[in-house]
Short mmCIF file of C-alpha atoms and ligand atoms in Angstrom, two decimals:
data_model
loop_
_atom_site.label_atom_id
_atom_site.label_comp_id
_atom_site.label_asym_id
_atom_site.label_seq_id
_atom_site.Cartn_x
_atom_site.Cartn_y
_atom_site.Cartn_z
CA MET A 29 65.24 41.16 60.63
CA LEU A 30 66.73 39.77 64.27
CA PHE A 31 70.04 39.95 62.97
CA ALA A 32 69.41 43.50 61.76
CA SER A 33 68.64 44.35 65.43
CA PHE A 34 71.18 42.32 66.44
CA ASP A 35 74.00 44.42 64.50
CA LEU A 36 72.18 47.54 65.25
CA VAL A 37 72.20 46.39 69.19
CA SER A 38 76.14 45.67 68.93
CA ALA A 39 76.82 48.38 66.90
CA LEU A 40 75.24 50.56 70.05
CA ALA A 41 77.14 48.42 72.55
CA THR A 42 80.75 48.76 70.45
CA LEU A 43 80.03 52.85 70.17
CA ALA A 44 78.79 53.06 74.04
CA ALA A 45 82.12 51.03 74.84
CA CYS A 46 84.21 53.53 72.72
CA LEU A 47 83.10 56.43 74.32
CA VAL A 48 83.23 55.08 77.97
CA SER A 49 86.93 54.02 76.77
CA LEU A 50 87.76 57.48 75.46
CA THR A 51 85.92 59.14 78.40
CA LEU A 52 88.55 57.01 81.10
CA LEU A 53 91.50 57.66 78.82
CA LEU A 54 90.56 61.20 78.93
CA ALA A 55 89.94 61.05 82.51
CA VAL A 56 93.35 59.36 83.36
CA SER A 57 95.51 61.53 81.08
CA GLN A 58 94.14 64.73 82.67
CA GLN A 59 94.83 63.10 86.38
CA LEU A 60 98.46 62.09 84.82
CA TRP A 61 98.63 65.23 83.67
CA GLN A 62 97.76 67.34 86.52
CA LEU A 63 100.32 65.01 88.12
CA ARG A 64 102.92 66.11 85.50
CA TRP A 65 102.83 69.32 86.65
CA ALA A 66 102.41 68.85 90.61
CA ALA A 67 105.65 67.00 90.39
CA THR A 68 107.17 70.30 89.13
CA ARG A 69 106.76 71.45 92.54
CA ASP A 70 109.73 72.49 94.60
CA LYS A 71 109.80 70.44 97.25
CA THR A 72 112.48 72.39 99.13
CA CYS A 73 109.76 74.74 99.52
CA LYS A 74 106.51 73.97 102.00
CA LEU A 75 104.23 76.18 100.16
CA PRO A 76 101.68 74.54 97.70
CA ILE A 77 101.71 75.36 94.33
CA PRO A 78 98.82 78.05 92.62
CA LYS A 79 95.26 76.57 92.71
CA GLY A 80 94.15 76.34 89.01
CA SER A 81 92.92 74.56 85.71
CA MET A 82 95.95 72.65 84.14
CA GLY A 83 93.79 72.24 81.08
CA PHE A 84 94.04 69.43 78.93
CA PRO A 85 96.78 66.91 77.91
CA LEU A 86 99.31 68.17 76.13
CA ILE A 87 97.21 71.16 74.94
CA GLY A 88 96.49 73.00 78.26
CA GLU A 89 94.94 75.97 78.29
CA THR A 90 96.18 76.78 74.86
CA PHE A 91 92.80 77.46 73.26
CA HIS A 92 91.33 79.51 76.21
CA TRP A 93 94.61 81.46 76.20
CA LEU A 94 94.34 82.23 72.63
CA LEU A 95 90.72 82.97 72.45
CA GLN A 96 91.22 85.19 75.74
CA VAL A 97 89.24 89.01 75.42
CA ARG A 98 90.13 91.69 77.36
CA ARG A 99 90.33 90.05 80.98
CA ILE A 100 92.13 86.40 81.37
CA PRO A 101 89.84 83.98 82.80
CA PHE A 102 91.87 81.70 84.50
CA PRO A 103 91.31 80.45 87.67
CA SER A 104 94.97 80.13 87.94
CA LEU A 105 95.42 83.61 87.69
CA ILE A 106 96.99 85.44 90.37
CA SER A 107 96.08 89.21 90.55
CA LEU A 108 98.08 91.02 92.90
CA PRO A 109 97.19 94.90 93.93
CA GLY A 110 100.69 96.65 93.59
CA ARG A 111 102.44 93.48 91.95
CA TRP A 112 102.60 92.23 88.29
CA THR A 113 99.42 89.93 87.64
CA LEU A 114 101.30 86.34 87.16
CA LEU A 115 99.52 83.51 85.13
CA ARG A 116 100.56 79.90 85.04
CA ILE A 117 100.22 78.37 81.41
CA SER A 118 99.83 74.74 81.56
CA VAL A 119 101.30 74.32 78.55
CA ALA A 120 104.29 76.07 79.59
CA GLU A 121 106.72 73.96 77.70
CA LEU A 122 105.04 73.85 74.62
CA LEU A 123 105.08 77.55 74.53
CA GLU A 124 108.80 77.97 75.45
CA GLU A 125 109.35 75.63 72.66
CA ALA A 126 107.38 77.75 70.30
CA LEU A 127 108.84 81.02 71.27
CA CYS A 128 112.11 79.72 71.30
CA GLN A 129 111.36 78.85 67.46
CA VAL A 130 109.78 82.31 67.29
CA SER A 131 113.22 83.76 68.55
CA SER A 132 115.21 82.23 66.18
CA LEU A 133 113.35 83.91 63.37
CA ILE A 134 114.36 86.66 64.56
CA SER A 135 117.73 86.53 66.03
CA ALA A 136 120.31 83.94 66.25
CA GLU A 137 121.09 84.62 70.18
CA MET A 138 118.58 83.75 72.23
CA ARG A 139 117.73 83.64 75.88
CA ALA A 140 120.23 85.64 77.55
CA GLN A 141 120.29 84.00 81.39
CA GLU A 142 119.65 87.76 83.41
CA GLY A 143 117.44 88.42 86.52
CA VAL A 144 117.63 86.91 89.64
CA PHE A 145 114.66 84.68 89.70
CA ILE A 146 113.38 85.79 85.93
CA SER A 147 115.63 85.00 83.13
CA PRO A 148 113.88 86.34 79.32
CA LEU A 149 112.69 84.14 77.00
CA GLY A 150 113.19 87.32 74.93
CA TRP A 151 113.85 88.30 71.60
CA SER A 152 116.87 90.30 71.90
CA GLY A 153 119.86 88.96 70.92
CA LEU A 154 120.75 92.81 70.74
CA HIS A 155 120.66 92.80 74.26
CA GLN A 156 124.44 92.71 74.30
CA GLY A 157 124.43 95.25 77.09
CA ALA A 158 122.33 97.91 78.39
CA ARG A 159 124.89 100.14 78.16
CA VAL A 160 124.82 100.75 73.91
CA PHE A 161 121.58 100.70 74.08
CA SER A 162 121.32 103.98 76.62
CA LYS A 163 123.86 105.46 73.83
CA ILE A 164 121.32 104.94 70.62
CA PHE A 165 118.66 105.86 73.27
CA SER A 166 120.50 108.95 74.99
CA HIS A 167 118.99 112.30 75.15
CA GLU A 168 122.16 113.63 72.24
CA ALA A 169 120.94 110.60 70.47
CA LEU A 170 117.00 111.45 70.98
CA GLU A 171 117.90 115.02 70.10
CA SER A 172 119.64 114.33 66.74
CA TYR A 173 116.86 111.87 65.90
CA LEU A 174 114.11 114.37 66.27
CA PRO A 175 114.52 116.31 63.04
CA LYS A 176 114.25 113.46 61.30
CA ILE A 177 111.48 111.62 62.75
CA GLN A 178 109.80 115.31 62.21
CA LEU A 179 110.76 115.17 58.48
CA VAL A 180 109.55 111.66 58.32
CA ILE A 181 106.18 112.39 60.01
CA LYS A 182 105.31 115.58 58.16
CA ASP A 183 106.21 113.59 54.48
CA THR A 184 103.58 110.83 55.49
CA LEU A 185 100.79 113.37 57.01
CA ARG A 186 101.58 115.27 53.13
CA ALA A 187 100.75 111.97 51.16
CA TRP A 188 97.79 111.24 53.48
CA SER A 189 96.44 114.63 53.02
CA SER A 190 96.85 114.44 49.53
CA ASN A 191 95.24 111.12 49.53
CA PRO A 192 91.66 111.74 47.65
CA GLU A 193 90.32 108.37 49.45
CA SER A 194 90.26 107.88 53.21
CA ILE A 195 93.04 105.51 53.99
CA ASN A 196 93.59 102.59 56.58
CA VAL A 197 95.54 104.13 59.40
CA TYR A 198 96.97 101.07 61.24
CA HIS A 199 98.34 99.67 57.64
CA GLU A 200 99.70 103.31 57.13
CA THR A 201 101.29 103.69 60.80
CA GLN A 202 103.03 100.25 60.25
CA LYS A 203 104.75 101.70 56.93
CA LEU A 204 105.23 105.19 58.97
CA THR A 205 107.27 103.52 61.73
CA PHE A 206 109.22 101.02 59.20
CA ARG A 207 110.32 104.02 57.65
CA MET A 208 111.06 105.71 60.46
CA ALA A 209 113.25 102.71 61.68
CA ILE A 210 115.14 102.36 58.28
CA ARG A 211 115.85 105.79 57.85
CA VAL A 212 116.11 107.54 61.05
CA LEU A 213 117.10 104.33 63.45
CA LEU A 214 119.34 102.57 60.92
CA GLY A 215 120.48 105.50 58.58
CA PHE A 216 119.42 103.72 55.34
CA ARG A 217 119.39 105.66 52.18
CA ILE A 218 117.10 103.44 50.36
CA PRO A 219 115.35 105.18 47.57
CA ASP A 220 111.41 104.99 48.26
CA GLU A 221 110.94 102.17 45.90
CA GLU A 222 112.83 99.79 47.36
CA LEU A 223 111.72 100.64 50.88
CA ASN A 224 108.61 100.11 49.77
CA ARG A 225 109.26 96.16 48.65
CA LEU A 226 111.45 95.81 51.76
CA PHE A 227 108.09 96.69 53.77
CA GLU A 228 106.13 94.02 51.81
CA VAL A 229 108.28 91.44 52.27
CA TYR A 230 108.79 92.78 56.22
CA GLN A 231 105.21 92.57 56.41
CA GLN A 232 104.90 88.96 55.03
CA PHE A 233 107.60 88.14 57.68
CA VAL A 234 105.99 89.47 60.98
CA GLU A 235 102.67 88.25 59.53
CA ASN A 236 104.24 84.54 60.11
CA VAL A 237 106.29 85.17 63.04
CA PHE A 238 104.42 83.63 64.84
CA SER A 239 103.45 80.55 63.39
CA LEU A 240 103.71 77.13 64.58
CA PRO A 241 107.55 75.91 64.05
CA VAL A 242 106.72 73.50 61.81
CA ASP A 243 108.81 73.53 58.81
CA LEU A 244 106.63 72.41 55.78
CA PRO A 245 106.59 73.73 52.36
CA PHE A 246 103.58 76.35 52.41
CA SER A 247 103.56 76.30 56.32
CA GLY A 248 103.76 80.13 57.82
CA TYR A 249 107.03 79.32 59.34
CA ARG A 250 108.49 78.43 55.68
CA ARG A 251 107.07 81.77 54.56
CA GLY A 252 108.68 83.55 57.56
CA ILE A 253 111.88 82.15 56.93
CA ARG A 254 112.06 82.84 52.91
CA ALA A 255 110.83 86.49 54.00
CA ARG A 256 113.62 86.89 56.64
CA GLU A 257 116.28 85.33 54.32
CA THR A 258 114.89 88.06 51.30
CA LEU A 259 115.16 90.75 54.26
CA GLN A 260 118.21 89.91 55.16
CA LYS A 261 119.62 90.28 51.62
CA GLY A 262 118.36 93.79 51.50
CA LEU A 263 119.39 94.42 55.12
CA GLU A 264 123.42 93.37 54.16
CA LYS A 265 122.97 95.43 50.87
CA ALA A 266 121.86 98.60 52.56
CA ILE A 267 124.52 97.85 55.51
CA GLN A 268 127.36 97.48 53.03
CA GLU A 269 126.55 100.67 51.37
CA LYS A 270 126.14 102.85 54.62
CA LEU A 271 129.75 101.22 55.83
CA GLN A 272 131.17 102.41 52.45
CA ASN A 273 128.93 106.23 52.18
CA THR A 274 129.89 107.60 55.66
CA GLN A 275 129.90 111.12 54.01
CA GLY A 276 126.75 113.41 54.31
CA LYS A 277 126.16 112.34 57.70
CA ASP A 278 125.12 114.77 60.33
CA TYR A 279 124.27 112.32 63.02
CA ALA A 280 124.80 109.04 64.54
CA ASP A 281 122.41 106.88 64.22
CA ALA A 282 121.99 103.61 66.05
CA LEU A 283 123.87 101.06 63.70
CA ASP A 284 126.72 103.74 63.90
CA ILE A 285 126.64 103.31 67.65
CA LEU A 286 126.29 99.39 67.62
CA ILE A 287 129.00 99.11 65.34
CA GLU A 288 131.38 101.62 67.18
CA SER A 289 130.56 100.03 70.55
CA GLY A 290 131.36 96.42 69.07
CA LYS A 291 134.89 98.33 68.17
CA GLU A 292 135.39 99.76 71.46
CA HIS A 293 135.33 96.43 72.96
CA GLY A 294 137.35 95.03 70.74
CA LYS A 295 134.94 92.83 68.84
CA GLU A 296 133.80 93.76 65.59
CA LEU A 297 130.24 92.49 64.61
CA THR A 298 130.23 90.27 61.83
CA MET A 299 127.59 90.79 59.00
CA GLN A 300 125.20 88.10 60.32
CA GLU A 301 125.29 90.18 63.62
CA LEU A 302 124.38 93.45 62.24
CA LYS A 303 121.89 92.08 59.86
CA ASP A 304 120.31 90.35 63.12
CA GLY A 305 120.75 93.27 65.26
CA THR A 306 118.97 95.81 62.75
CA LEU A 307 116.12 93.16 62.34
CA GLU A 308 115.45 93.05 65.73
CA LEU A 309 115.45 96.70 66.29
CA ILE A 310 112.95 97.04 63.37
CA PHE A 311 110.89 93.93 64.99
CA ALA A 312 110.59 95.49 68.44
CA ALA A 313 109.65 99.15 67.14
CA TYR A 314 107.32 98.14 64.13
CA ALA A 315 104.27 96.51 65.75
CA THR A 316 104.11 98.38 68.83
CA THR A 317 104.60 101.90 67.86
CA ALA A 318 102.38 101.19 65.07
CA SER A 319 99.77 100.13 67.32
CA ALA A 320 99.98 103.16 69.22
CA SER A 321 100.01 105.56 67.05
CA THR A 322 96.81 104.03 65.66
CA SER A 323 95.39 104.17 68.72
CA LEU A 324 96.41 107.85 69.10
CA ILE A 325 94.79 108.63 66.29
CA MET A 326 91.73 107.01 66.92
CA GLN A 327 91.46 108.60 70.50
CA LEU A 328 91.81 112.13 69.15
CA LEU A 329 88.84 111.55 66.69
CA LYS A 330 86.79 110.38 69.19
CA HIS A 331 87.77 113.02 71.56
CA PRO A 332 87.68 116.39 69.81
CA ARG A 333 88.00 118.07 73.16
CA VAL A 334 91.43 116.85 73.75
CA LEU A 335 92.63 117.44 70.56
CA GLU A 336 91.59 121.31 71.39
CA LYS A 337 93.48 120.85 74.28
CA LEU A 338 96.39 120.09 72.67
CA ARG A 339 96.25 122.71 70.43
CA GLU A 340 95.81 125.35 73.39
CA GLU A 341 98.82 123.83 74.94
CA LEU A 342 101.18 124.07 71.64
CA ARG A 343 99.68 127.97 71.29
CA SER A 344 100.47 128.47 74.80
CA LYS A 345 104.39 127.27 74.55
CA GLY A 346 104.80 129.16 71.38
CA ILE A 347 105.05 125.69 69.09
CA LEU A 348 101.99 126.63 67.25
CA HIS A 349 101.37 129.75 65.92
CA ASN A 350 99.19 131.22 63.37
CA GLY A 351 98.27 127.44 62.37
CA CYS A 352 102.15 126.89 61.83
CA ILE A 353 104.48 124.63 63.61
CA CYS A 354 107.02 127.77 64.53
CA GLU A 355 110.62 126.85 63.10
CA GLY A 356 113.13 125.50 65.65
CA SER A 357 110.66 125.53 68.36
CA LEU A 358 110.69 121.18 68.34
CA ARG A 359 113.36 120.85 70.52
CA LEU A 360 113.53 117.51 72.92
CA ASP A 361 112.96 120.20 76.32
CA ASN A 362 110.27 121.85 74.10
CA ILE A 363 108.79 118.77 74.03
CA ASN A 364 109.47 117.71 77.39
CA SER A 365 107.50 120.33 78.39
CA LEU A 366 104.04 119.74 77.09
CA HIS A 367 102.85 118.07 79.98
CA TYR A 368 99.13 117.84 78.83
CA LEU A 369 100.44 115.65 75.83
CA ASP A 370 102.49 113.86 77.92
CA CYS A 371 99.38 112.95 79.85
CA VAL A 372 97.50 112.13 76.37
CA ILE A 373 99.98 109.86 75.07
CA LYS A 374 100.29 108.24 78.52
CA GLU A 375 96.86 107.65 78.47
CA VAL A 376 96.71 105.99 75.05
CA LEU A 377 99.16 103.37 76.16
CA ARG A 378 97.14 102.70 79.21
CA LEU A 379 93.88 102.07 77.59
CA PHE A 380 95.40 100.53 74.52
CA THR A 381 98.61 98.73 75.48
CA PRO A 382 100.28 97.50 72.24
CA ILE A 383 101.99 94.78 74.19
CA SER A 384 99.78 92.45 76.51
CA GLY A 385 102.43 90.66 78.66
CA GLY A 386 105.60 89.14 78.51
CA TYR A 387 107.20 85.85 79.02
CA ARG A 388 109.26 84.64 81.71
CA THR A 389 111.12 81.44 83.35
CA VAL A 390 111.44 80.96 86.72
CA LEU A 391 114.93 80.24 87.29
CA GLN A 392 114.39 80.09 90.97
CA THR A 393 111.81 79.01 93.10
CA PHE A 394 110.15 81.66 94.85
CA GLU A 395 107.27 83.01 97.21
CA LEU A 396 103.80 84.75 95.73
CA ASP A 397 101.21 85.57 97.96
CA GLY A 398 101.51 82.37 99.76
CA PHE A 399 102.27 80.28 96.83
CA GLN A 400 105.44 78.76 95.45
CA ILE A 401 106.42 79.33 92.11
CA PRO A 402 108.60 76.45 91.24
CA LYS A 403 112.11 77.06 89.11
CA GLY A 404 111.08 76.13 85.57
CA TRP A 405 107.59 77.26 85.00
CA SER A 406 106.91 79.72 82.51
CA VAL A 407 105.33 82.68 83.77
CA MET A 408 102.92 85.33 81.71
CA TYR A 409 102.85 88.78 83.31
CA SER A 410 99.85 90.54 82.05
CA ILE A 411 100.41 94.16 81.38
CA ARG A 412 96.97 94.13 80.14
CA ASP A 413 95.37 92.97 83.25
CA THR A 414 97.46 94.69 85.43
CA HIS A 415 96.36 98.01 83.66
CA ASP A 416 92.38 96.88 84.21
CA THR A 417 92.81 96.05 87.69
CA ALA A 418 95.12 98.48 89.25
CA PRO A 419 93.18 100.44 92.14
CA VAL A 420 94.70 103.60 91.80
CA PHE A 421 93.12 104.16 88.46
CA LYS A 422 89.31 105.57 88.55
CA ASP A 423 86.94 104.84 86.00
CA VAL A 424 89.70 102.54 84.27
CA ASP A 425 87.89 101.94 81.00
CA ILE A 426 87.50 105.57 80.20
CA PHE A 427 89.51 107.83 78.33
CA ASP A 428 91.04 110.29 80.32
CA PRO A 429 94.36 111.90 79.88
CA ASP A 430 93.58 114.45 82.98
CA ARG A 431 94.25 111.09 85.31
CA PHE A 432 97.84 111.72 84.81
CA GLY A 433 97.79 115.62 84.99
CA GLN A 434 98.68 117.79 88.20
CA GLY A 435 96.41 117.16 91.24
CA ARG A 436 95.41 113.62 90.45
CA SER A 437 98.90 111.86 88.97
CA GLU A 438 96.69 108.28 89.57
CA ASP A 439 100.06 106.82 88.53
CA LYS A 440 102.07 108.04 91.39
CA ASP A 441 101.87 105.44 93.92
CA GLY A 442 103.32 101.77 92.54
CA ARG A 443 105.42 101.91 90.09
CA PHE A 444 103.77 98.13 89.05
CA HIS A 445 100.67 99.43 88.27
CA TYR A 446 101.54 101.24 85.01
CA LEU A 447 103.85 99.54 82.83
CA PRO A 448 103.19 99.85 79.03
CA PHE A 449 106.43 99.30 78.55
CA GLY A 450 107.36 96.20 80.53
CA GLY A 451 109.37 96.05 83.92
CA GLY A 452 112.61 94.82 85.38
CA VAL A 453 115.61 93.71 83.74
CA ARG A 454 113.85 93.69 80.20
CA THR A 455 112.07 96.68 80.11
CA CYS A 456 111.53 98.49 76.95
CA LEU A 457 115.05 99.62 75.69
CA GLY A 458 113.27 101.80 72.58
CA LYS A 459 110.71 103.30 75.53
CA HIS A 460 111.88 107.04 74.76
CA LEU A 461 112.40 106.56 71.40
CA ALA A 462 108.77 105.38 71.26
CA LYS A 463 107.26 108.01 73.15
CA LEU A 464 109.42 110.74 71.42
CA PHE A 465 107.82 109.44 68.13
CA LEU A 466 104.12 109.55 69.59
CA LYS A 467 104.69 112.88 70.90
CA ALA A 468 106.02 114.26 67.47
CA LEU A 469 103.00 112.61 65.65
CA ALA A 470 100.71 114.01 67.86
CA ILE A 471 101.99 117.80 67.69
CA GLU A 472 102.25 117.24 63.63
CA LEU A 473 98.62 115.94 63.60
CA ALA A 474 97.19 118.72 65.94
CA SER A 475 99.38 121.64 63.79
CA THR A 476 98.90 120.67 60.32
CA SER A 477 95.69 118.30 60.09
CA ARG A 478 92.16 117.58 59.67
CA PHE A 479 91.05 114.37 60.31
CA GLU A 480 87.70 112.03 60.00
CA LEU A 481 86.40 108.98 60.85
CA SER A 482 85.49 107.48 57.15
CA THR A 483 82.62 104.80 58.80
CA ARG A 484 79.74 104.91 60.45
CA THR A 485 80.89 103.71 63.58
CA PHE A 486 84.25 103.41 65.33
CA PRO A 487 85.73 99.73 64.42
CA LYS A 488 86.04 97.49 67.20
CA ILE A 489 89.49 97.02 68.53
CA THR A 490 91.33 93.71 68.22
CA LEU A 491 94.14 92.39 70.49
CA VAL A 492 96.31 90.20 68.86
CA PRO A 493 98.86 90.15 68.11
CA VAL A 494 99.06 93.81 68.98
CA VAL A 495 96.19 95.90 70.02
CA HIS A 496 94.23 97.81 66.45
CA PRO A 497 91.41 98.37 65.22
CA VAL A 498 89.84 95.33 63.01
CA ASP A 499 89.18 97.21 60.19
CA GLY A 500 92.49 99.15 60.06
CA LEU A 501 90.43 102.61 61.41
CA LYS A 502 89.46 103.91 57.82
CA VAL A 503 90.25 108.10 58.14
CA LYS A 504 90.17 110.85 55.35
CA PHE A 505 92.86 113.54 56.03
CA PHE A 506 92.67 116.92 55.14
CA GLY A 507 95.79 119.74 55.20
CA LEU A 508 95.40 122.98 57.05
CA ASP A 509 96.91 126.09 55.79
CA SER A 510 98.29 128.13 57.96
CA ASN A 511 94.84 129.77 59.21
CA GLN A 512 93.81 126.28 60.03
CA ASN A 513 91.51 125.96 57.30
CA GLU A 514 91.32 122.87 55.10
CA ILE A 515 92.97 122.85 51.93
CA LEU A 516 90.62 121.59 49.30
CA THR A 517 92.59 121.36 46.35
CA GLY A 518 95.28 118.62 47.59
CA THR A 519 97.91 119.53 45.36
CA ASP A 520 101.38 118.55 46.81
CA ALA A 521 102.86 122.22 45.79
CA MET A 522 100.36 123.56 48.33
CA LEU A 523 100.37 120.86 50.91
CA GLY A 524 104.10 121.26 50.71
CA ALA A 525 103.27 125.25 51.94
CA THR A 526 101.80 124.10 55.09
CA VAL A 527 104.22 122.00 56.74
C1 HEM B 5 104.81 102.27 71.99
C2 HEM B 5 105.94 101.43 72.03
C3 HEM B 5 106.48 100.61 72.40
C4 HEM B 5 105.64 99.48 73.41
C5 HEM B 5 104.28 99.96 73.93
C6 HEM B 5 106.90 98.68 73.70
C7 HEM B 5 106.96 97.76 74.89
C8 HEM B 5 107.72 96.81 75.01
C9 HEM B 5 107.66 95.98 76.23
C10 HEM B 5 106.15 95.42 77.17
C11 HEM B 5 108.57 94.95 76.11
C12 HEM B 5 109.30 94.33 77.39
C13 HEM B 5 108.54 92.58 76.86
C14 HEM B 5 109.13 91.70 77.51
O1 HEM B 5 108.78 91.81 79.03
O2 HEM B 5 109.40 90.90 77.69
C15 HEM B 5 109.77 95.63 74.94
C16 HEM B 5 110.74 95.33 74.66
C17 HEM B 5 111.79 95.72 74.14
N1 HEM B 5 111.59 97.09 73.37
FE1 HEM B 5 109.86 98.20 73.36
N2 HEM B 5 108.09 98.70 72.81
C18 HEM B 5 107.80 100.17 71.86
C19 HEM B 5 108.77 100.48 71.20
C20 HEM B 5 110.04 100.29 70.87
C21 HEM B 5 110.95 100.67 70.11
C22 HEM B 5 110.55 102.07 69.38
C23 HEM B 5 112.06 100.41 70.43
C24 HEM B 5 113.27 100.53 69.74
C25 HEM B 5 113.34 100.83 68.46
C26 HEM B 5 112.10 99.41 71.39
C27 HEM B 5 112.76 98.31 71.45
C28 HEM B 5 112.72 97.60 72.59
C29 HEM B 5 113.73 96.43 72.66
C30 HEM B 5 115.05 96.04 72.14
C31 HEM B 5 113.13 95.54 73.52
C32 HEM B 5 113.85 94.06 74.40
C33 HEM B 5 113.87 94.52 75.53
C34 HEM B 5 114.70 93.19 76.16
O3 HEM B 5 114.58 92.00 75.77
O4 HEM B 5 116.03 93.51 76.92
N3 HEM B 5 110.69 98.81 71.60
N4 HEM B 5 108.85 96.58 74.62
#
């Protein structure tokens, strides 16, 4: 009996001692962790570093960051009206490391050292010169892509409408943007079956891009690498076919421009560079544009008045006539003259900005609102938080395209309040193409489709990896005939007559 109680007492004492030691160890390591970060302060600068939590040793604020909801609840957040919102993440080095691995899945070349203060941890091995991109996304290039984009969208809407079941909009818009990137941007003539197979592999690749960079059997990282290898084989075949078969092309696509630009600069791009380049272009275009397309469809469903106003604008500009898109009316200038459409797309991108922010490494210590941001720190600029807190926007949570309309122009003051495509040297290179695609989609939807939500309520929105509805958004599409009546039989022949 005595022994038994003695055992219990000693077990409790051992447990207490362990707990005390553990707490002490945690407290000491946390202090050391704080000191480790305080030591990164630039001694040549008198200013203090920003206040805030450095989190726990090694893991820092990772979980807090990963589980963030709409606003990033960090004390270390510095939110400055009229400037980017900067966030100090105490796992900077870990994150930086992880992002490098992410980059290595996408492109062989990483970390172009550009910019005065801030260098990108960016994905863009392709960023060999903004000049190439200014050609790829020039006015003439966009004009030549437009009929092809329209065709891809028409085909897709026709398939959606002829499906007797509701469709998963997010999944389908991913397929649509993938198709657009492959067929229009890269000009590959891949048969439908092969395209669908590549799309499946591509999805596997994207699902694993943000996995921990641990190369073990069955790990997400390994699956990502495998998917990339399969993709690259498919892309190599398509590139080779394209290089051999140049006949019948009536426009220069992005890949043609990339190849030509290499030649002009006396450096023919290797097959590896071409594969990396194409994969990167698809990656940049795919998730973001699919996210924005899904948000657009959801907002048109939620706000029938907005859809009707869009139709009115299309009619008033002679684009929509007797329920059809008038032949030849969809030119770049016509689309650019649609002000209400522009406001709708802007508002979708404000409220449902697909990319929440970007990462940068500070190259040179700088001051921000009385604090120093030391050289070497990683910084995240938050697009979502900037949109949420920008004082120029009234009723920020309300979908209101008219805020960008004449008379209000809420975005006119300060270019740092509205940045769905990022900013600075690494601003989105495909923003004009993305906007053109979204506009062409909205025009086609407004002109040739009726669509309704298949669930009782609208789904919740999740923010990771890009903004999208949790159930993908289930919608039933119906084609419209030339009198704006629904096509009931849904046969391909009849739907073909609509578009
Ligand atoms: C609605 C659609 C899109 C959105 C919201 C979007 C947004 C962004 C943002 C915020 C960045 C900067 C990330 C950072 O600061 O690190 C970016 C970069 C980039 N985007 Fe987009 N993007 C879209 C569509 C596209 C499309 C269609 C393409 C081209 C096909 C494209 C090509 C690129 C490239 C190449 C970069 C890297 C630029 C660099 O690192 O220098 N994007 N995008």
